[in-house]
PDB file of C-alpha atoms and ligand atoms in Angstrom:
ATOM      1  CA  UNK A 177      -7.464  -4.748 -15.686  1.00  0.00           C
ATOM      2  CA  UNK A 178      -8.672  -2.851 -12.837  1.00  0.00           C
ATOM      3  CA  UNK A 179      -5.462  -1.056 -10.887  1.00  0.00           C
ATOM      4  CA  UNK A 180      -5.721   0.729  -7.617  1.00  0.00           C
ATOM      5  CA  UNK A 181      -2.637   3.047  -6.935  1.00  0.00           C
ATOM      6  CA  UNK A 182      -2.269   4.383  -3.323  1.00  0.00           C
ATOM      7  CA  UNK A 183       0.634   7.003  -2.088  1.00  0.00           C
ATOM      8  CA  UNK A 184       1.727   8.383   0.929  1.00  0.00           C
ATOM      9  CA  UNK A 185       3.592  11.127   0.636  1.00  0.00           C
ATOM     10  CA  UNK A 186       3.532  14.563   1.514  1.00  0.00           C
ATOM     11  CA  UNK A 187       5.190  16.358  -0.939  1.00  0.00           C
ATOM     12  CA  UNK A 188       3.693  16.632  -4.472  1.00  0.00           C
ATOM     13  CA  UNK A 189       7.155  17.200  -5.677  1.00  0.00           C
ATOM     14  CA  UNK A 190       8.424  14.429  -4.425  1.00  0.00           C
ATOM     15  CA  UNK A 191      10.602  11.350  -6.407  1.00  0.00           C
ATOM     16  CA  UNK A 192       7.812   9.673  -5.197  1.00  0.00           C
ATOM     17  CA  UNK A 193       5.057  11.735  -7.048  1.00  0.00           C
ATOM     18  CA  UNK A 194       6.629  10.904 -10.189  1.00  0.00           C
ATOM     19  CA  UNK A 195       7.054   7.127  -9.484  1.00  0.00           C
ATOM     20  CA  UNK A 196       3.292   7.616  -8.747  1.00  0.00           C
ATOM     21  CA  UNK A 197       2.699  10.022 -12.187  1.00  0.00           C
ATOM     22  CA  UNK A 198       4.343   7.558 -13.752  1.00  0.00           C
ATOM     23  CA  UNK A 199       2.474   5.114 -13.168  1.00  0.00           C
ATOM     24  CA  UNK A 200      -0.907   6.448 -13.600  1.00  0.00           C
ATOM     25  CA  UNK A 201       0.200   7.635 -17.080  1.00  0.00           C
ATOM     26  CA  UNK A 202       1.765   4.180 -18.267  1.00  0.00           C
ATOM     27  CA  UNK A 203      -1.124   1.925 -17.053  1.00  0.00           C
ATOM     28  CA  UNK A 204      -3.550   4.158 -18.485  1.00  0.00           C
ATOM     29  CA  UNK A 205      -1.667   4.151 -21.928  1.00  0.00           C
ATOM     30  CA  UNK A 206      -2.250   0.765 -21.907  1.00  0.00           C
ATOM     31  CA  UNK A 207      -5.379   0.171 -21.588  1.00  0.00           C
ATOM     32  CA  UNK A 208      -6.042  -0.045 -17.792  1.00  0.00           C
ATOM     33  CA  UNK A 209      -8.331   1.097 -15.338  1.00  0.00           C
ATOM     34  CA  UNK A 210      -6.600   3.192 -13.040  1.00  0.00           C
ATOM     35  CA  UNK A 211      -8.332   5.271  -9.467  1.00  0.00           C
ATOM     36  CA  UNK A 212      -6.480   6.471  -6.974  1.00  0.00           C
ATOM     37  CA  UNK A 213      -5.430   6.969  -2.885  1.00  0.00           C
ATOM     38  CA  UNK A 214      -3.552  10.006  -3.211  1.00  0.00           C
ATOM     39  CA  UNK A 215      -3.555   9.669   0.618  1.00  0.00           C
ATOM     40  CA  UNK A 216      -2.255  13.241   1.607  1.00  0.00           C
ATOM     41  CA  UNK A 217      -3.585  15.474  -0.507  1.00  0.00           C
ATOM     42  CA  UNK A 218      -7.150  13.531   0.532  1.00  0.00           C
ATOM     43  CA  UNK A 219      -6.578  14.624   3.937  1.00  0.00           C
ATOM     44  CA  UNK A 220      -7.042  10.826   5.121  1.00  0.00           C
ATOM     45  CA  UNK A 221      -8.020  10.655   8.434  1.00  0.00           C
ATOM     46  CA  UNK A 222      -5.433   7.914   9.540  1.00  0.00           C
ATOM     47  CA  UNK A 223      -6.895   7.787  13.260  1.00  0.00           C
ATOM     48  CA  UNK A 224      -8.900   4.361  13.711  1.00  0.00           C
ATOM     49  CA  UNK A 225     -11.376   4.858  16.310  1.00  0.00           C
ATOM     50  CA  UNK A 226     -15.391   5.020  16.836  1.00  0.00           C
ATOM     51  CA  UNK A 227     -15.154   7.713  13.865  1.00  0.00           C
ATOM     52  CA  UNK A 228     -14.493   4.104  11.283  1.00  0.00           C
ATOM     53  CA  UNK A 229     -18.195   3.289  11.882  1.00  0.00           C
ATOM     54  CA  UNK A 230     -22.320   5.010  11.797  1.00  0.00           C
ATOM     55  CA  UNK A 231     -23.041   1.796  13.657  1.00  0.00           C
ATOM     56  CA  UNK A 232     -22.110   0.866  17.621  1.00  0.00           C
ATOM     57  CA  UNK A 233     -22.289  -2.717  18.346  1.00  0.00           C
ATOM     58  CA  UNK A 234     -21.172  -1.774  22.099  1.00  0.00           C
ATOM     59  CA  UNK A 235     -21.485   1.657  23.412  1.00  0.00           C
ATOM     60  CA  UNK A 236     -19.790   0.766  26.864  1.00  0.00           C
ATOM     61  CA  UNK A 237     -16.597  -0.722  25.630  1.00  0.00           C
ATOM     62  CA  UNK A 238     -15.107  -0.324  22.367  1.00  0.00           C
ATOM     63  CA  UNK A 239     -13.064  -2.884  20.453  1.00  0.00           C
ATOM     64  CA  UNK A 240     -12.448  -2.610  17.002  1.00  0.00           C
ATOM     65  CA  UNK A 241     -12.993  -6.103  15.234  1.00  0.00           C
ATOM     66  CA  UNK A 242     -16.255  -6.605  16.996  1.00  0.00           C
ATOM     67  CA  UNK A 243     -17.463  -2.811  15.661  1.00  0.00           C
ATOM     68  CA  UNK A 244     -16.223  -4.554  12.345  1.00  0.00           C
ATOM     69  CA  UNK A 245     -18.155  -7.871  12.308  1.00  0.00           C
ATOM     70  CA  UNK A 246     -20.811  -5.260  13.482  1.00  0.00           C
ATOM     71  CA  UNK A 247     -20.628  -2.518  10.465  1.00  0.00           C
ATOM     72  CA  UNK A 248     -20.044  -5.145   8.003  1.00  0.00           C
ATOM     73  CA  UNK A 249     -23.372  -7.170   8.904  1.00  0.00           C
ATOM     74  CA  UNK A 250     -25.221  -3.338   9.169  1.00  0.00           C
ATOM     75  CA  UNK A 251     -24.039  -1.686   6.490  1.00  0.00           C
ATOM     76  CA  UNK A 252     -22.414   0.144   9.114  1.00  0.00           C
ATOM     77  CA  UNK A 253     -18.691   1.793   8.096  1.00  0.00           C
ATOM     78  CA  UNK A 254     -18.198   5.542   7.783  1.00  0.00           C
ATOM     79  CA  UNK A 255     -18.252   7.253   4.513  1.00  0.00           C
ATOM     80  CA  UNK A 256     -14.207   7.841   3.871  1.00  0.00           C
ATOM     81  CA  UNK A 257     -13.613   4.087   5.061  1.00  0.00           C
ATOM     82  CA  UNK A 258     -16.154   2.067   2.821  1.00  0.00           C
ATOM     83  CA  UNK A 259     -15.138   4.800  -0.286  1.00  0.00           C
ATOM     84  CA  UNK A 260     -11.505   2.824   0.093  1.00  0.00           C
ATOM     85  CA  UNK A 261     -12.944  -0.331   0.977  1.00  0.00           C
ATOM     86  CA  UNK A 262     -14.603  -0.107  -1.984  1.00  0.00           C
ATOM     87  CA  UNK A 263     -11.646   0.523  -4.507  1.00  0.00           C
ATOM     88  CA  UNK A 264      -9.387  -1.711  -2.749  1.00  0.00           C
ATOM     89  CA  UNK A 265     -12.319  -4.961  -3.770  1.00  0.00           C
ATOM     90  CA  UNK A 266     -12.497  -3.394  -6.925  1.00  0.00           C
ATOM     91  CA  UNK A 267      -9.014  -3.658  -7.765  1.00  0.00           C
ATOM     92  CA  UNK A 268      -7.195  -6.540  -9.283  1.00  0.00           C
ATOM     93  CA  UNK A 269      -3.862  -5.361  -8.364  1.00  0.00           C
ATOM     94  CA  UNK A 270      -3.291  -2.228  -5.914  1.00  0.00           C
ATOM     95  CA  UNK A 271       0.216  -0.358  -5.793  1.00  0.00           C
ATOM     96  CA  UNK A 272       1.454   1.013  -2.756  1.00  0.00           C
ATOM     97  CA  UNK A 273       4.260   4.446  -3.374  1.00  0.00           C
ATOM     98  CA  UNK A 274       5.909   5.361  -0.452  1.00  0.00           C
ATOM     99  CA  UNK A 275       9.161   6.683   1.083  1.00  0.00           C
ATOM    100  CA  UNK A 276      10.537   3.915   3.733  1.00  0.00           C
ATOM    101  CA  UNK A 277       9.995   5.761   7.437  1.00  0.00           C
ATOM    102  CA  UNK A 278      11.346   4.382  10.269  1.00  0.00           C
ATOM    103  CA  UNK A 279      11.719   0.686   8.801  1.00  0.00           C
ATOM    104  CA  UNK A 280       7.681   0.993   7.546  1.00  0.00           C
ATOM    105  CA  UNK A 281       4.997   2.750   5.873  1.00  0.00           C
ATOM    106  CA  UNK A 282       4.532   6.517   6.836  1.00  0.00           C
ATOM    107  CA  UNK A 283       1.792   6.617   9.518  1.00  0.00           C
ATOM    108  CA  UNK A 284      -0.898   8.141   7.517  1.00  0.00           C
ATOM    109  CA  UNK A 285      -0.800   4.518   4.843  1.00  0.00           C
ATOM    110  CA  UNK A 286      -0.680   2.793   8.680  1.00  0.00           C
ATOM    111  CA  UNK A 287      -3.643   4.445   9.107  1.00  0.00           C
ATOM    112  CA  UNK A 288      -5.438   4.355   6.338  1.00  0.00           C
ATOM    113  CA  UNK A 289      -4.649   0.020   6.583  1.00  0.00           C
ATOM    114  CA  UNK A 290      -5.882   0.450  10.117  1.00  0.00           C
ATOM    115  CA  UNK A 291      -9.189   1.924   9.359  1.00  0.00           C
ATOM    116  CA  UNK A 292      -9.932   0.413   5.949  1.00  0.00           C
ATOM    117  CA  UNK A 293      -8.718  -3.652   6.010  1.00  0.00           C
ATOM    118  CA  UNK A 294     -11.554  -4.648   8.566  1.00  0.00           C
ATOM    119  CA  UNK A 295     -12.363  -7.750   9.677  1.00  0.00           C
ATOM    120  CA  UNK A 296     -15.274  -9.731   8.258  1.00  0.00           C
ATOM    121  CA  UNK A 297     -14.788  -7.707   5.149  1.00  0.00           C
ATOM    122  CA  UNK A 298     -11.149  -8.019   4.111  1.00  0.00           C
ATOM    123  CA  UNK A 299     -10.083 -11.297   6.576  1.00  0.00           C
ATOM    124  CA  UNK A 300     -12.044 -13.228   9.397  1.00  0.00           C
ATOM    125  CA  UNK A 301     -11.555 -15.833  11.946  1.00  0.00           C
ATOM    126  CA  UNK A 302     -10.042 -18.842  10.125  1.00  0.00           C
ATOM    127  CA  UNK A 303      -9.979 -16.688   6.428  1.00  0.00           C
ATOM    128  CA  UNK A 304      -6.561 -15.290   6.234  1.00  0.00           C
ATOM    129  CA  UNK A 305      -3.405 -15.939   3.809  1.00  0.00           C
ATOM    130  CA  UNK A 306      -4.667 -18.470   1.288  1.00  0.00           C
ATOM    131  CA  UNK A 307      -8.080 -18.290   2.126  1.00  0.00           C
ATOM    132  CA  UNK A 308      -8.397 -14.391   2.912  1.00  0.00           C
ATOM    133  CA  UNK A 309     -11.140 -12.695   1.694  1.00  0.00           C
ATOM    134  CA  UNK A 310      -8.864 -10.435  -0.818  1.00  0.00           C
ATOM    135  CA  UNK A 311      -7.822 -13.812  -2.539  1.00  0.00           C
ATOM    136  CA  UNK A 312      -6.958 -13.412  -5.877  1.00  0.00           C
ATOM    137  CA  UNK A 313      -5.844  -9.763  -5.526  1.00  0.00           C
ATOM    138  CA  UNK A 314      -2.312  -8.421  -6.396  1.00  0.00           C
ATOM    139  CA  UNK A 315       0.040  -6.304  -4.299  1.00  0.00           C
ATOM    140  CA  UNK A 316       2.895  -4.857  -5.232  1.00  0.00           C
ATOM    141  CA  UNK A 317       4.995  -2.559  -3.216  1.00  0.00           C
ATOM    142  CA  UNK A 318       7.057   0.411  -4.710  1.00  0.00           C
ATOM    143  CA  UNK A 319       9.344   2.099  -2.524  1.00  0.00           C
ATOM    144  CA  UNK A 320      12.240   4.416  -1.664  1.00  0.00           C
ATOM    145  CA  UNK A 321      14.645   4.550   0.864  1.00  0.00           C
ATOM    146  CA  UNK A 322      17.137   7.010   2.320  1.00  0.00           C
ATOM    147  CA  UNK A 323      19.960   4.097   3.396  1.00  0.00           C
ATOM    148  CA  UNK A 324      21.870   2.728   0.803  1.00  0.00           C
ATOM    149  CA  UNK A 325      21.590  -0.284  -0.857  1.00  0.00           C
ATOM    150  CA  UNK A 326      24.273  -1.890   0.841  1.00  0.00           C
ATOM    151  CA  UNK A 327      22.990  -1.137   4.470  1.00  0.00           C
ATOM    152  CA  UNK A 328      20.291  -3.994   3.550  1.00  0.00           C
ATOM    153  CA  UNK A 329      22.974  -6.248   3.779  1.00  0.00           C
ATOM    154  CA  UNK A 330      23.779  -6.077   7.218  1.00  0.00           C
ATOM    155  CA  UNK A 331      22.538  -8.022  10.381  1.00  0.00           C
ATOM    156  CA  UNK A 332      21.770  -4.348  12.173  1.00  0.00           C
ATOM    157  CA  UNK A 333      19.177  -3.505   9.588  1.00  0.00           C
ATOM    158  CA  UNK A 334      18.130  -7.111   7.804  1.00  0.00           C
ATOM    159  CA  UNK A 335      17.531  -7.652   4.254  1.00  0.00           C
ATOM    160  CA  UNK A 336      14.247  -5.613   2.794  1.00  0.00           C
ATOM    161  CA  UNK A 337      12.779  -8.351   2.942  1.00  0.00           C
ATOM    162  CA  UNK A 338      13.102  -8.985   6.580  1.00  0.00           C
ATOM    163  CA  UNK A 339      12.092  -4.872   6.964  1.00  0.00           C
ATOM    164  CA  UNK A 340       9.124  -5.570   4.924  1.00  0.00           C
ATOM    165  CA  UNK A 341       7.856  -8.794   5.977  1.00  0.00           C
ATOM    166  CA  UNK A 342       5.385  -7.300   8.634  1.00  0.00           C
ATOM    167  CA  UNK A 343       4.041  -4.859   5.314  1.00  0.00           C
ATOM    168  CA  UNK A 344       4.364  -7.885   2.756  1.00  0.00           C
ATOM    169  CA  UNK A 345       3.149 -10.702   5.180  1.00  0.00           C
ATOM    170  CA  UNK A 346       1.518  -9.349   8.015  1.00  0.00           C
ATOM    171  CA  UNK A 347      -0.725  -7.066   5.843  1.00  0.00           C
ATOM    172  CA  UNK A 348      -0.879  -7.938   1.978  1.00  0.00           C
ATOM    173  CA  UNK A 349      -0.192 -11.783   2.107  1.00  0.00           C
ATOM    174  CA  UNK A 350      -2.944 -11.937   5.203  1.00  0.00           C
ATOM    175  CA  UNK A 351      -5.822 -10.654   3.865  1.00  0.00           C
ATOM    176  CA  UNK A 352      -5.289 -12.862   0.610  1.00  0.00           C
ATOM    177  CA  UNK A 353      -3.188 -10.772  -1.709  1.00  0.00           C
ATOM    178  CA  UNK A 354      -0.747 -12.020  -3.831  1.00  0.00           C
ATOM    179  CA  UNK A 355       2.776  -9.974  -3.888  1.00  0.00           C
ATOM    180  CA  UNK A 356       4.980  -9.023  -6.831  1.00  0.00           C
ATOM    181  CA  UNK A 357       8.765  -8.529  -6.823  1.00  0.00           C
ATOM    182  CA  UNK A 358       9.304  -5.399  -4.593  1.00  0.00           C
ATOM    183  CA  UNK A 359      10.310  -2.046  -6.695  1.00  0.00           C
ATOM    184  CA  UNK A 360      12.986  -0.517  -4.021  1.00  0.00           C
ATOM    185  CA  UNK A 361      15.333   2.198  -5.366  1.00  0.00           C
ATOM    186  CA  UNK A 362      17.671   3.241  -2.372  1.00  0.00           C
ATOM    187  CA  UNK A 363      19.841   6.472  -1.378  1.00  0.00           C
ATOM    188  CA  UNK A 364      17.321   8.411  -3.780  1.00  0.00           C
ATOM    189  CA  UNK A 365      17.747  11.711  -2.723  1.00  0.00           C
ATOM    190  CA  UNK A 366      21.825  10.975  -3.136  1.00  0.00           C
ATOM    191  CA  UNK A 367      21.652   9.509  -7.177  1.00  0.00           C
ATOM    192  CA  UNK A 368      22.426  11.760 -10.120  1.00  0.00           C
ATOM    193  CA  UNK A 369      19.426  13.129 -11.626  1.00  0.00           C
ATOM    194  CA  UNK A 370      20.310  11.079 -14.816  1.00  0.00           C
ATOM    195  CA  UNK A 371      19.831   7.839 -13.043  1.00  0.00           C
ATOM    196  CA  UNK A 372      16.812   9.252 -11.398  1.00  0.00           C
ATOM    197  CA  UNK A 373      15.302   9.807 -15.084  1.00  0.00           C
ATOM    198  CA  UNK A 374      16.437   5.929 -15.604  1.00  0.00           C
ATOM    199  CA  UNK A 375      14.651   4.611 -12.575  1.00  0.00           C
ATOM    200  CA  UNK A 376      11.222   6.308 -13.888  1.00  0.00           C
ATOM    201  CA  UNK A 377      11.987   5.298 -17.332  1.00  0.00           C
ATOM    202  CA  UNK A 378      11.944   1.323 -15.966  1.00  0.00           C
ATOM    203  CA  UNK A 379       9.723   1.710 -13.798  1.00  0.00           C
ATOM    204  CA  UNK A 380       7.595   2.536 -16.337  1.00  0.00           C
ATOM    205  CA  UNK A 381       8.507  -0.479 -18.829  1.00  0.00           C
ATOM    206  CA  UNK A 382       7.439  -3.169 -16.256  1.00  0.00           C
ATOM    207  CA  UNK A 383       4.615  -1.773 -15.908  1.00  0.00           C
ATOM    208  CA  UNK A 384       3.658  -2.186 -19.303  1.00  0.00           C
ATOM    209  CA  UNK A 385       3.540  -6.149 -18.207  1.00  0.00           C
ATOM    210  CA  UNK A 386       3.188  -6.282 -14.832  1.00  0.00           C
ATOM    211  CA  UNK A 387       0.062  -8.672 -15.621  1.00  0.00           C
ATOM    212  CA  UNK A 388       2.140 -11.499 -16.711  1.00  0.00           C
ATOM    213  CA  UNK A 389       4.949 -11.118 -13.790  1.00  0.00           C
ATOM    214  CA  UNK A 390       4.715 -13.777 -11.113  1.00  0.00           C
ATOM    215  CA  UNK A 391       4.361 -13.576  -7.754  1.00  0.00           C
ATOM    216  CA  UNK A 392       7.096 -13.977  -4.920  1.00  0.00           C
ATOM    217  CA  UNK A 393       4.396 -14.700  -2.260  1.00  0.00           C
ATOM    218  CA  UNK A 394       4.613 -18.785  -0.989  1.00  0.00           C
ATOM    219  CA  UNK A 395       1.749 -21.259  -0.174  1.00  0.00           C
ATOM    220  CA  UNK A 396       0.704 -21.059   3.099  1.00  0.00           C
TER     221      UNK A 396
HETATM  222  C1  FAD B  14      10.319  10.215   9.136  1.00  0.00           C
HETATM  223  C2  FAD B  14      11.373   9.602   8.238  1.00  0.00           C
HETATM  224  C3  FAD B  14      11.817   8.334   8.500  1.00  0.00           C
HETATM  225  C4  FAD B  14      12.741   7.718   7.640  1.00  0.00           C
HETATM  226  N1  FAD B  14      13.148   6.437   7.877  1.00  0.00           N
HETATM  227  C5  FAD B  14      13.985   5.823   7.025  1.00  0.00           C
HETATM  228  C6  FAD B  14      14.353   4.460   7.218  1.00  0.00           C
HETATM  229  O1  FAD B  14      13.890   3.784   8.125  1.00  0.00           O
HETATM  230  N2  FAD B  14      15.221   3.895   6.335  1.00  0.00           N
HETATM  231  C7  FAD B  14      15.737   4.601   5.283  1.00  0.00           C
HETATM  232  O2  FAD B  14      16.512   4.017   4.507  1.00  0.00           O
HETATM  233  N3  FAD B  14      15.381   5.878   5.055  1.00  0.00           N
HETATM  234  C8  FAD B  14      14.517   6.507   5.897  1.00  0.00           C
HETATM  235  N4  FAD B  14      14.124   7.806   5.666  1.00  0.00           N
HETATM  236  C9  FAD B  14      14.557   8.466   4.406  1.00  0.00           C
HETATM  237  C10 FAD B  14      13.451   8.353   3.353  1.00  0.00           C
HETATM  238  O3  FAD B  14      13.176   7.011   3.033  1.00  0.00           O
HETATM  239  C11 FAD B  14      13.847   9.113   2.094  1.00  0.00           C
HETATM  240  O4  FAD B  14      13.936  10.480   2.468  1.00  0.00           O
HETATM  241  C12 FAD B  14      12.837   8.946   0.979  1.00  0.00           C
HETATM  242  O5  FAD B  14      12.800   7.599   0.544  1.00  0.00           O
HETATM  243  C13 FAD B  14      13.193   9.838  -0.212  1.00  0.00           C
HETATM  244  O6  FAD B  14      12.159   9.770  -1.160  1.00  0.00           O
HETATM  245  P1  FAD B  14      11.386  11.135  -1.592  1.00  0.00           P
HETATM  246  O7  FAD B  14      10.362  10.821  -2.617  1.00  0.00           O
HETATM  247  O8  FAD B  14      10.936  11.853  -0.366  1.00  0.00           O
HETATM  248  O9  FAD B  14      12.613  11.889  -2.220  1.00  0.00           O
HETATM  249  P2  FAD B  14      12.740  13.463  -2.748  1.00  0.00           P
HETATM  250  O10 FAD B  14      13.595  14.143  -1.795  1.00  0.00           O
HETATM  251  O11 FAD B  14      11.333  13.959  -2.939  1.00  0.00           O
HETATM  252  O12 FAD B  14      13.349  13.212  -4.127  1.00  0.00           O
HETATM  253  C14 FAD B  14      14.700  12.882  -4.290  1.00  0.00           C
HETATM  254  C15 FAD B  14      15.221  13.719  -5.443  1.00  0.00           C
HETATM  255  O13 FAD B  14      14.513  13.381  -6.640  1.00  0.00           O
HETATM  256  C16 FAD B  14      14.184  14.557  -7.343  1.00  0.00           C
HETATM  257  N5  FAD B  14      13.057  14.324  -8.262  1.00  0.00           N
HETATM  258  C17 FAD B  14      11.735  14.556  -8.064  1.00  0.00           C
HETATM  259  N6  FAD B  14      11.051  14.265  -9.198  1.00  0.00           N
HETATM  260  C18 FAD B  14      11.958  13.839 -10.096  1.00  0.00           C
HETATM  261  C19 FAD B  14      11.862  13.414 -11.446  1.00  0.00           C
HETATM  262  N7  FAD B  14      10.692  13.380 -12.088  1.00  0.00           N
HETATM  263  N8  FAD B  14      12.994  13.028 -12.090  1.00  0.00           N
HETATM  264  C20 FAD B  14      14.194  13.063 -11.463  1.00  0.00           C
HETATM  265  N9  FAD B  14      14.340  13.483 -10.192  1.00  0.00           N
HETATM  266  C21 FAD B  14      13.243  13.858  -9.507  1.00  0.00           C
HETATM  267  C22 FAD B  14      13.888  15.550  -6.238  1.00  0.00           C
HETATM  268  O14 FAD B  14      13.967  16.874  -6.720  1.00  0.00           O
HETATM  269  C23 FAD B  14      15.004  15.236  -5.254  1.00  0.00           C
HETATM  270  O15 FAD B  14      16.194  15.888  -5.592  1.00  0.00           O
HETATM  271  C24 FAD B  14      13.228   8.444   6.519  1.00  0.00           C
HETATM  272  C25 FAD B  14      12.794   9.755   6.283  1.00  0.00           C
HETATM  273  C26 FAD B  14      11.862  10.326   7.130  1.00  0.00           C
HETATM  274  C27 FAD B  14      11.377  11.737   6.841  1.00  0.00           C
END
């Protein structure tokens, strides 16, 4: 299967890195297609503006969706956009790595969502959720978090799943894709390095089948 495997963060170093190493390394082991978003050290451009598109639908007013519809019918979409537009319909499931920041994706994977999911391409007036234009896709989100586990237990923060929902739903689910269990490991940076080793070790085993896992995401 085909797997697309996108990170945001900016330290190579990073837990994160080797959730994302890992990853690459287990999925190609068995037998999988594997390319990559390896968003910072790209030097992704994560501000969505005139520079998405070689086409201009309206040079007196600019609004994004219609510059879509536009570049979409004219072949239209900056180099760096269509290059992940591209992977992102190649892929049959895409992985997202990243560090929880402020409640949500670092800004540069906002970005990069921002510039690349366009409308008429990935969802349209009318195609969204069930009949988005991703449809048939996978998603699955892998994540860390600062907070302890326990912290996403309580009504000041909500459940993950109430933190995720606008990432999950409002993204993933809307433009068609179908999303896995989420892979959270909290208060990383506070674990023994032991358990650390554990998480990658795991991570790495349901990996080997993430093909036959089913989805969490509901018929809309
Ligand atoms: C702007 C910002 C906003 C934030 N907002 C939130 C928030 O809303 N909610 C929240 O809960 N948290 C928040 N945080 C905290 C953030 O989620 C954590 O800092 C982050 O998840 C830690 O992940 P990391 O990959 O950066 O950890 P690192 O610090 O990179 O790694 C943790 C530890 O793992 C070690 N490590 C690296 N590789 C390996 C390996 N192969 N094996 C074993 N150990 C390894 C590292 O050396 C380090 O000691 C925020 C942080 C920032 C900067």
């Amino acid at each position: 299967m085909k797997v697309l495997i996108v990170i945001a963060h900016p330290e190579p170093k990073s837990f994160n890195a080797a959730m994302y190493q890992e990853a690459i390394k287990t999925l190609e082991e068995e037998g999988h297609e594997v390319k990559t978003s390896d968003l910072y050290r790209m030097n992704f451009n994560p501000v969505s503006d005139r520079n998405n598109f070689t086409t201009v639908k309206n040079t007196a007013y600019f609004s994004q969706q219609n510059e879509e519809h536009f570049a979409y019918e004219n072949n239209g979409f900056a180099s760096d956009v269509l290059a992940e537009q591209d992977k992102v319909l190649w892929c049959d499931l895409m992985i997202w790595q990243f560090p929880l920041w402020w409640f949500s994706v670092p800004a540069i994977l906002k970005g990069w969502v921002d510039r690349v999911f366009a409308m008429g391409k990935f969802y349209d007036n009318g195609r969204m959720y069930d009949t988005g234009l991703l449809k048939g896709k996978k998603a699955l989100l892998s994540i860390t978090t600062g907070g302890p586990e326990k912290n996403y237990t309580t009504a000041k923060y909500g459940s993950t799943d109430q933190v995720l929902h606008p990432i999950q739903t409002g993204i993933l689910e809307f433009v068609g894709f179908s999303v896995l269990p989420l892979e959270i490991h909290c208060s990383i940076e506070r674990i023994e390095d032991e358990k650390r080793k554990e998480i990658l070790e795991k991570w790495s085993n349901r990996l080997k089948d993430i093909f036959t896992e089913p989805v969490v995401t509901a018929d809309k």
